[in-house]
Coordinates of C-alpha atoms and ligand atoms in Angstrom, one line a residue:
M1 CA 15.3 -1.2 -25.5
T2 CA 13.4 -0.7 -22.3
Q3 CA 9.8 -1.6 -22.8
V4 CA 8.4 -0.8 -19.4
L5 CA 9.7 1.7 -16.8
C6 CA 8.3 0.6 -13.4
I7 CA 7.9 3.2 -10.6
A8 CA 8.2 2.7 -6.9
G9 CA 8.3 5.5 -4.3
A10 CA 6.9 4.8 -0.9
R11 CA 6.8 1.8 1.5
P12 CA 3.5 0.3 0.3
N13 CA 4.8 0.3 -3.3
F14 CA 7.7 -2.0 -2.7
M15 CA 5.8 -5.2 -2.0
K16 CA 3.7 -4.5 -5.1
I17 CA 6.6 -3.8 -7.5
A18 CA 8.6 -6.8 -6.4
P19 CA 6.5 -9.6 -8.0
V20 CA 5.9 -7.4 -11.1
M21 CA 9.6 -6.9 -11.7
A22 CA 10.1 -10.7 -11.3
A23 CA 7.3 -11.6 -13.6
L24 CA 8.5 -9.2 -16.3
A25 CA 11.9 -10.7 -16.1
E26 CA 10.5 -14.2 -16.3
T27 CA 8.5 -13.4 -19.4
G28 CA 11.4 -11.6 -21.1
I29 CA 9.9 -8.1 -21.0
A30 CA 12.7 -5.6 -20.8
A31 CA 12.0 -3.4 -17.7
Q32 CA 13.8 -0.8 -15.6
L33 CA 13.0 0.3 -12.1
L34 CA 12.8 3.9 -10.9
H35 CA 12.7 4.9 -7.2
T36 CA 11.4 8.4 -6.6
G37 CA 12.8 8.5 -3.1
Q38 CA 9.5 9.6 -1.5
H39 CA 10.4 7.2 1.3
Y40 CA 14.2 7.2 1.7
D41 CA 15.4 5.9 5.0
A42 CA 16.6 2.4 5.8
A43 CA 13.5 1.5 7.8
M44 CA 11.0 2.8 5.2
S45 CA 12.8 1.9 2.0
D46 CA 16.2 0.2 1.7
G47 CA 15.4 -2.8 3.9
F48 CA 12.4 -3.7 1.6
F49 CA 14.6 -3.9 -1.4
A50 CA 16.9 -6.3 0.4
D51 CA 14.1 -8.4 2.0
L52 CA 12.1 -8.7 -1.2
G53 CA 14.9 -9.2 -3.6
I54 CA 14.0 -6.2 -5.7
P55 CA 16.8 -5.3 -8.1
P56 CA 18.5 -2.0 -7.3
P57 CA 16.7 0.8 -9.0
D58 CA 18.1 1.9 -12.4
H59 CA 17.1 5.5 -11.5
H60 CA 16.7 7.3 -8.2
L61 CA 15.1 10.7 -8.0
E62 CA 15.9 11.3 -4.3
V63 CA 12.9 13.6 -3.8
G64 CA 12.5 13.1 0.0
S65 CA 9.8 14.6 2.1
G66 CA 7.7 17.8 1.6
S67 CA 4.2 19.0 1.4
H68 CA 2.0 17.1 -1.1
A69 CA 2.5 19.8 -3.7
V70 CA 6.2 20.0 -3.2
Q71 CA 6.6 16.2 -3.2
T72 CA 4.5 15.7 -6.3
A73 CA 6.0 18.6 -8.2
E74 CA 9.6 17.5 -7.3
V75 CA 8.9 13.9 -8.6
M76 CA 7.4 15.4 -11.8
K77 CA 10.3 17.7 -12.4
R78 CA 12.9 15.0 -11.8
F79 CA 11.1 12.3 -13.6
E80 CA 10.6 14.0 -17.0
P81 CA 14.2 14.0 -18.1
V82 CA 14.6 10.4 -17.1
L83 CA 11.5 9.4 -19.1
E84 CA 12.8 11.3 -22.1
N85 CA 16.1 9.6 -21.8
V86 CA 14.8 6.0 -21.3
Q87 CA 12.0 6.3 -23.9
P88 CA 10.0 3.3 -22.7
A89 CA 6.9 2.0 -24.5
A90 CA 5.0 2.3 -21.2
V91 CA 5.3 3.5 -17.6
L92 CA 3.9 1.1 -14.9
V93 CA 2.8 2.6 -11.6
V94 CA 1.3 0.8 -8.6
G95 CA -1.0 1.8 -5.8
D96 CA -2.0 5.3 -4.8
V97 CA 0.9 7.3 -3.3
N98 CA 2.0 10.7 -4.5
S99 CA 4.7 9.2 -6.7
T100 CA 2.1 7.1 -8.5
L101 CA 0.2 10.1 -9.7
A102 CA 3.2 12.3 -10.3
C103 CA 4.9 9.8 -12.7
A104 CA 1.6 8.8 -14.4
L105 CA 0.9 12.5 -15.1
V106 CA 4.3 13.1 -16.6
A107 CA 4.1 10.0 -18.8
A108 CA 0.5 10.8 -20.0
K109 CA 1.5 14.4 -20.9
R110 CA 4.5 13.1 -22.8
G111 CA 2.2 10.7 -24.7
V112 CA 3.8 7.6 -23.1
R113 CA 1.3 4.8 -22.2
V114 CA 0.4 4.4 -18.5
I115 CA -0.3 1.1 -16.8
H116 CA -1.8 1.2 -13.4
V117 CA -1.6 -1.8 -11.1
E118 CA -4.2 -1.8 -8.3
A119 CA -6.6 0.4 -10.2
G120 CA -10.3 1.2 -9.4
L121 CA -10.2 1.1 -5.6
R122 CA -12.4 3.8 -4.1
S123 CA -13.1 5.0 -0.6
Y124 CA -15.3 7.8 -2.0
D125 CA -13.6 10.0 0.6
R126 CA -11.9 12.9 -1.2
S127 CA -10.3 14.1 2.1
M128 CA -7.9 11.2 1.7
P129 CA -4.9 12.2 -0.4
E130 CA -4.7 8.7 -1.8
E131 CA -8.3 8.8 -3.1
I132 CA -7.3 11.8 -5.2
N133 CA -4.2 10.0 -6.4
R134 CA -6.4 6.9 -7.3
V135 CA -9.1 8.8 -9.3
L136 CA -6.6 10.9 -11.3
T137 CA -4.2 8.1 -12.0
D138 CA -7.0 5.9 -13.3
Q139 CA -8.3 8.7 -15.5
I140 CA -5.0 9.0 -17.4
S141 CA -4.1 5.3 -17.5
D142 CA -4.3 3.2 -20.7
L143 CA -4.3 -0.2 -19.1
L144 CA -5.8 -0.8 -15.6
F145 CA -5.2 -3.9 -13.6
T146 CA -7.6 -4.6 -10.7
T147 CA -7.4 -6.6 -7.5
E148 CA -11.1 -7.1 -6.9
K149 CA -14.2 -7.0 -9.0
S150 CA -15.8 -4.0 -7.3
A151 CA -13.1 -1.9 -8.9
L152 CA -14.5 -2.3 -12.4
A153 CA -17.8 -0.9 -11.4
N154 CA -16.1 2.1 -9.9
L155 CA -14.1 2.7 -13.1
V156 CA -17.1 2.3 -15.4
R157 CA -18.9 4.9 -13.2
E158 CA -16.1 7.3 -13.9
G159 CA -16.4 6.8 -17.7
I160 CA -13.4 4.4 -18.2
D161 CA -13.8 2.0 -21.0
P162 CA -14.1 -1.5 -19.5
A163 CA -12.0 -2.9 -22.4
R164 CA -9.0 -1.2 -20.8
V165 CA -9.6 -2.9 -17.4
E166 CA -8.4 -6.4 -16.5
F167 CA -9.1 -8.2 -13.2
V168 CA -5.8 -10.0 -12.3
G169 CA -5.8 -10.3 -8.5
N170 CA -3.5 -8.9 -5.9
V171 CA 0.2 -8.5 -6.5
M172 CA 0.8 -7.7 -2.9
I173 CA -0.6 -11.1 -2.0
D174 CA 1.8 -12.7 -4.5
T175 CA 4.6 -11.2 -2.3
L176 CA 2.9 -12.4 0.9
Y177 CA 2.8 -16.0 -0.2
R178 CA 6.3 -15.9 -1.6
N179 CA 7.7 -14.8 1.7
L180 CA 5.5 -16.4 4.3
E181 CA 8.0 -19.1 5.1
R182 CA 10.7 -16.6 5.6
A183 CA 8.6 -14.4 8.0
V184 CA 10.5 -13.6 11.1
P185 CA 8.8 -15.1 14.2
A186 CA 7.1 -12.5 16.3
A187 CA 9.1 -13.6 19.4
R188 CA 12.3 -12.7 17.7
T189 CA 11.1 -9.3 16.6
L190 CA 9.7 -8.6 20.1
G191 CA 12.7 -10.0 21.9
T192 CA 10.2 -11.9 24.1
A193 CA 7.5 -14.5 23.5
L194 CA 4.0 -13.1 24.1
P195 CA 1.4 -15.9 24.2
Q196 CA -1.2 -13.5 22.7
Y197 CA -1.0 -10.0 21.4
A198 CA -2.5 -7.4 19.0
V199 CA -0.6 -5.5 16.4
L200 CA -1.5 -1.8 15.8
T201 CA -0.5 0.4 12.9
L202 CA -1.5 4.0 12.8
H203 CA -0.4 6.7 10.3
R204 CA -3.3 8.1 8.4
P205 CA -3.4 11.9 8.6
S206 CA -7.1 11.7 9.6
N207 CA -6.1 9.7 12.7
V208 CA -2.8 11.1 13.7
D209 CA -2.7 14.8 12.7
D210 CA -5.5 15.9 15.0
P211 CA -4.6 15.9 18.7
H212 CA -8.1 15.1 19.9
T213 CA -8.5 12.1 17.6
L214 CA -5.0 10.8 18.3
A215 CA -5.4 11.2 22.1
A216 CA -8.7 9.3 22.0
L217 CA -7.2 6.5 19.9
L218 CA -4.1 6.1 22.1
D219 CA -6.3 6.1 25.2
V220 CA -8.5 3.2 23.9
V221 CA -5.4 1.4 22.8
G222 CA -4.1 1.8 26.3
E223 CA -7.3 0.1 27.6
I224 CA -7.0 -2.8 25.2
N225 CA -3.3 -3.2 26.2
R226 CA -4.4 -4.1 29.7
S227 CA -6.2 -7.2 28.5
L228 CA -4.2 -8.0 25.3
P229 CA -0.7 -6.7 24.9
V230 CA -0.5 -4.2 22.0
V231 CA 2.6 -4.2 19.7
L232 CA 3.0 -0.8 17.9
P233 CA 5.6 -0.3 15.1
L234 CA 5.6 3.5 15.0
H235 CA 5.4 5.2 11.6
P236 CA 7.6 8.4 11.5
R237 CA 4.6 10.7 11.0
T238 CA 2.9 9.2 14.1
R239 CA 6.0 9.4 16.2
A240 CA 6.6 13.0 15.2
N241 CA 3.0 14.0 16.1
I242 CA 3.0 12.1 19.4
E243 CA 6.1 14.1 20.4
K244 CA 4.7 17.4 19.1
F245 CA 1.4 17.0 21.0
G246 CA 3.2 15.9 24.2
F247 CA 1.5 12.4 24.2
T248 CA 4.6 10.3 24.9
A249 CA 3.2 9.2 28.3
R250 CA 0.2 7.7 26.5
L251 CA 2.5 5.1 25.0
D252 CA 3.5 3.7 28.4
G253 CA 3.1 0.0 28.6
L254 CA 2.7 -0.6 24.8
H255 CA 5.3 -2.8 23.0
L256 CA 6.8 0.0 20.9
L257 CA 8.9 -0.8 17.8
P258 CA 10.5 1.4 15.2
P259 CA 9.1 0.8 11.6
V260 CA 9.8 -2.9 11.0
G261 CA 10.9 -4.6 7.8
Y262 CA 8.6 -6.6 5.6
L263 CA 9.5 -10.1 7.0
E264 CA 9.2 -8.8 10.6
M265 CA 5.8 -7.3 9.9
L266 CA 4.6 -10.5 8.2
G267 CA 5.6 -12.5 11.2
L268 CA 4.0 -10.1 13.6
M269 CA 0.7 -10.2 11.7
R270 CA 0.7 -13.9 11.2
D271 CA 1.2 -14.7 14.8
A272 CA -1.2 -12.0 16.2
R273 CA -4.6 -12.7 17.7
L274 CA -5.8 -9.5 16.2
V275 CA -4.6 -6.5 14.0
L276 CA -5.9 -3.0 14.4
T277 CA -4.9 -0.7 11.6
D278 CA -5.6 2.4 9.4
S279 CA -3.5 1.1 6.6
G280 CA -4.9 0.0 3.2
G281 CA -2.5 -2.9 2.5
I282 CA -2.8 -4.4 6.0
Q283 CA -6.5 -4.9 5.5
E284 CA -5.7 -7.2 2.6
E285 CA -2.7 -8.9 4.1
T286 CA -4.7 -9.9 7.2
T287 CA -7.5 -11.3 5.0
A288 CA -4.9 -13.4 3.2
L289 CA -3.5 -14.6 6.5
G290 CA -6.9 -15.3 8.1
V291 CA -6.2 -13.0 11.0
P292 CA -9.0 -10.7 12.3
C293 CA -8.5 -7.1 11.4
L294 CA -10.3 -4.0 12.9
T295 CA -9.9 -1.0 10.6
L296 CA -9.8 2.3 12.4
R297 CA -11.3 4.3 9.5
E298 CA -14.8 5.4 8.4
N299 CA -14.5 3.7 5.0
T300 CA -12.4 1.3 3.0
E301 CA -11.4 1.3 -0.7
R302 CA -11.0 -2.5 -0.4
P303 CA -14.6 -3.7 0.3
I304 CA -13.8 -7.4 -0.5
T305 CA -11.8 -7.6 2.8
L306 CA -15.2 -6.8 4.5
S307 CA -17.5 -9.0 2.4
E308 CA -15.1 -12.0 2.1
G309 CA -12.2 -11.4 4.3
T310 CA -11.4 -11.0 8.0
N311 CA -11.8 -7.2 8.1
T312 CA -14.3 -5.2 10.1
L313 CA -14.7 -1.4 9.6
V314 CA -14.8 0.2 13.0
G315 CA -13.8 3.8 12.6
P316 CA -11.9 6.0 15.1
D317 CA -14.6 6.2 17.7
P318 CA -13.4 4.7 21.0
A319 CA -16.7 3.2 22.0
A320 CA -16.9 1.3 18.6
I321 CA -13.3 0.1 19.0
R322 CA -14.0 -1.1 22.5
A323 CA -17.1 -3.0 21.4
A324 CA -15.4 -4.6 18.3
F325 CA -12.4 -5.6 20.4
A326 CA -14.7 -7.3 23.0
E327 CA -16.5 -9.1 20.2
V328 CA -13.2 -10.5 18.8
M329 CA -12.1 -11.6 22.2
A330 CA -15.4 -13.3 22.9
G331 CA -16.0 -14.9 19.5
G332 CA -12.6 -15.1 17.9
G333 CA -13.3 -12.6 15.1
K334 CA -14.2 -13.1 11.4
A335 CA -12.8 -16.2 9.8
G336 CA -13.2 -15.1 6.1
R337 CA -12.0 -16.7 2.9
I338 CA -9.4 -15.9 0.3
P339 CA -10.8 -13.7 -2.4
E340 CA -10.7 -14.8 -6.1
Y341 CA -7.3 -14.5 -7.8
W342 CA -5.5 -13.7 -4.5
D343 CA -3.5 -16.8 -5.4
G344 CA 0.1 -15.7 -5.9
R345 CA -0.2 -15.5 -9.7
A346 CA -1.4 -11.9 -10.2
A347 CA 1.9 -10.5 -11.4
M348 CA 2.3 -13.4 -13.9
R349 CA -1.2 -12.5 -15.3
I350 CA -0.1 -8.9 -15.7
A351 CA 3.1 -10.0 -17.5
Y352 CA 1.2 -12.3 -19.9
T353 CA -1.2 -9.5 -20.8
L354 CA 1.6 -7.1 -21.4
K355 CA 3.3 -9.6 -23.7
G356 CA 0.3 -9.2 -26.0
W357 CA -0.4 -5.6 -25.3
L358 CA 3.0 -3.9 -25.6
P359 CA 3.6 -4.8 -29.3
M360 CA 0.3 -3.2 -30.2
Q361 CA 1.3 0.2 -28.7
K362 CA 2.9 1.8 -31.7
G363 CA 4.7 5.1 -31.1
R364 CA 3.5 7.9 -28.9
R365 CA 0.1 9.2 -28.6
S366 CA 0.0 12.7 -30.0
A367 CA 0.5 15.0 -27.0
Ligands
UD1_1 C1 2.7 7.8 2.4 C2 1.5 7.6 1.4 C3 0.5 6.6 2.1 C4 1.1 5.4 2.6 C5 2.3 5.7 3.5 C6 3.0 4.5 4.1 C7 1.0 9.5 0.0 C8 0.0 10.5 -0.3 N1 0.9 8.8 1.1 O1 2.2 8.5 3.5 O2 -0.4 6.3 1.1 O3 0.2 4.6 3.2 O4 3.2 6.5 2.8 O5 4.1 4.8 4.9 O6 1.8 9.2 -0.9 N2 9.5 10.0 6.6 C9 10.6 9.4 7.2 N3 11.3 8.5 6.5 C10 10.9 8.1 5.3 C11 9.8 8.7 4.7 C12 9.0 9.6 5.4 O7 11.0 9.8 8.3 O8 11.7 7.3 4.7 C13 8.7 11.0 7.4 C14 8.6 12.2 6.6 O9 9.6 13.1 6.8 C15 7.2 12.8 7.0 C16 6.4 11.5 7.3 O10 7.4 10.5 7.5 O11 7.3 13.6 8.1 C17 5.4 11.2 6.3 O12 6.0 10.8 5.1 P1 5.2 11.0 3.7 O13 5.8 10.3 2.6 O14 4.9 12.5 3.5 O15 3.7 10.4 3.8 P2 3.2 9.1 4.6 O16 2.3 9.6 5.7 O17 4.3 8.2 4.9

C-alpha cells in the first residue's frame, strides 16, 4: 500500500523531491511520485529526472501551460481520480508552484493528510502568485516542514499550531551537496573559458511581463556585461516576452544559453564571480555555494539568505543594481555562512519524522 504520494510539477520542484524520494526509499516508506506536467519540455523537466536520478513518475497528468486558473483547475481535475485510486495515507507537496496548491487542495478536500515541504516562507507580497500558493497550502497542511526558523513565526502569525511544524533544513541543499562533484564545469557549458563572469536568471512576472521594467533591466545588464561578461540562461517566459516586445537587440553581447540542466546550472553558479537573479531557489543555492548573489526583487521569502548568507536584496531599479554591482566588484561581495541544518540531511529528517507520524494517521478526516 502506498503511504505517501509525492507531487512534483515544475522545474524548482524537481531538486526538492529528489532527496525526499530517496530518503523515503531508504527508510522503507512506500511512496509513489506524480508529475503534474506543469513543466513539460526536455529542458524544463525531463533532463532533471535523468540528472537527479529521480525515479520515473508513477503518474503523469500532462497538464501543460495555461493561465493560473486553467493550470490549477486542470491539475485538480486530473489529480482527483488518481488520488482516489492510489488511496495514500498522505500527499506530500514541495515548494510554492501552482501544482503544489492544486494537489494540496484536492487532498485536503478528500480528507487525505497533506505534508508541505518548504512551509512558512513569506515575502508578504500578495502580487506574487507563489505567495498565494504558499499561504493557502500551509493553511490546509497537516504537517509542515520548514527550511529556516523565521518560517515558524510566519506560520504562528497565521494561526497554525506550532506542534504541526518541524524545522528540518533545506532539501534543495541536500541535492546541491549530493551533486556538487558532478557539476558540469562552466567552461564546458559555455564552450569557452571565461576567467570571470556573472550569471543572470530572470523570469518573475513582475520583472519580465512589463516592457518598461524588462527594458530597464536588460539595459543595466548590458552595462554590467561591458565590465564582467554576463551569462544568461533564458527562461521560456522571458524569451517569449523579449521577442514580443522587440527587445532582441538588447541581448547583443550577452552569453545567451537555453534553459540549462541542473548539473550545468550548478557548475555555472559555483564558478561565477557573482549571480544576479529573481529566482527563489537560487538565492539559497548561492548561499550554500558561498557565491555573492544580488536579488533583483523588492522582497524575499528567504530572509536567512540575507542575514546569514551571501544574498543582497537589490530590487529592479537600475541605479541600485549598478551600485550593488560596483560594491561586489570592489569588495568581493558578502562571504556569508551556511545556515543551520543546511547540511545535506534535511530529507532524512523528514523521513524519520514520517516514520513515526504516518502510523498515527488513522483513516480519513471527515470531509
Ligand atoms: C513557474 C512557477 C515559479 C517557478 C518557475 C520556474 C507558478 C505559479 N510559478 O513559473 O514559481 O519559479 O515555474 O520555472 O507555479 N514553458 C515552456 N516549457 C515548459 C514549461 C513552461 O516553454 O516546460 C513556458 C510556458 O508555455 C509559459 C512559460 O514557459 O509560456 C511560463 O511557464 P509557467 O509554468 O506558466 O510559469 P513559470 O513562469 O515557469
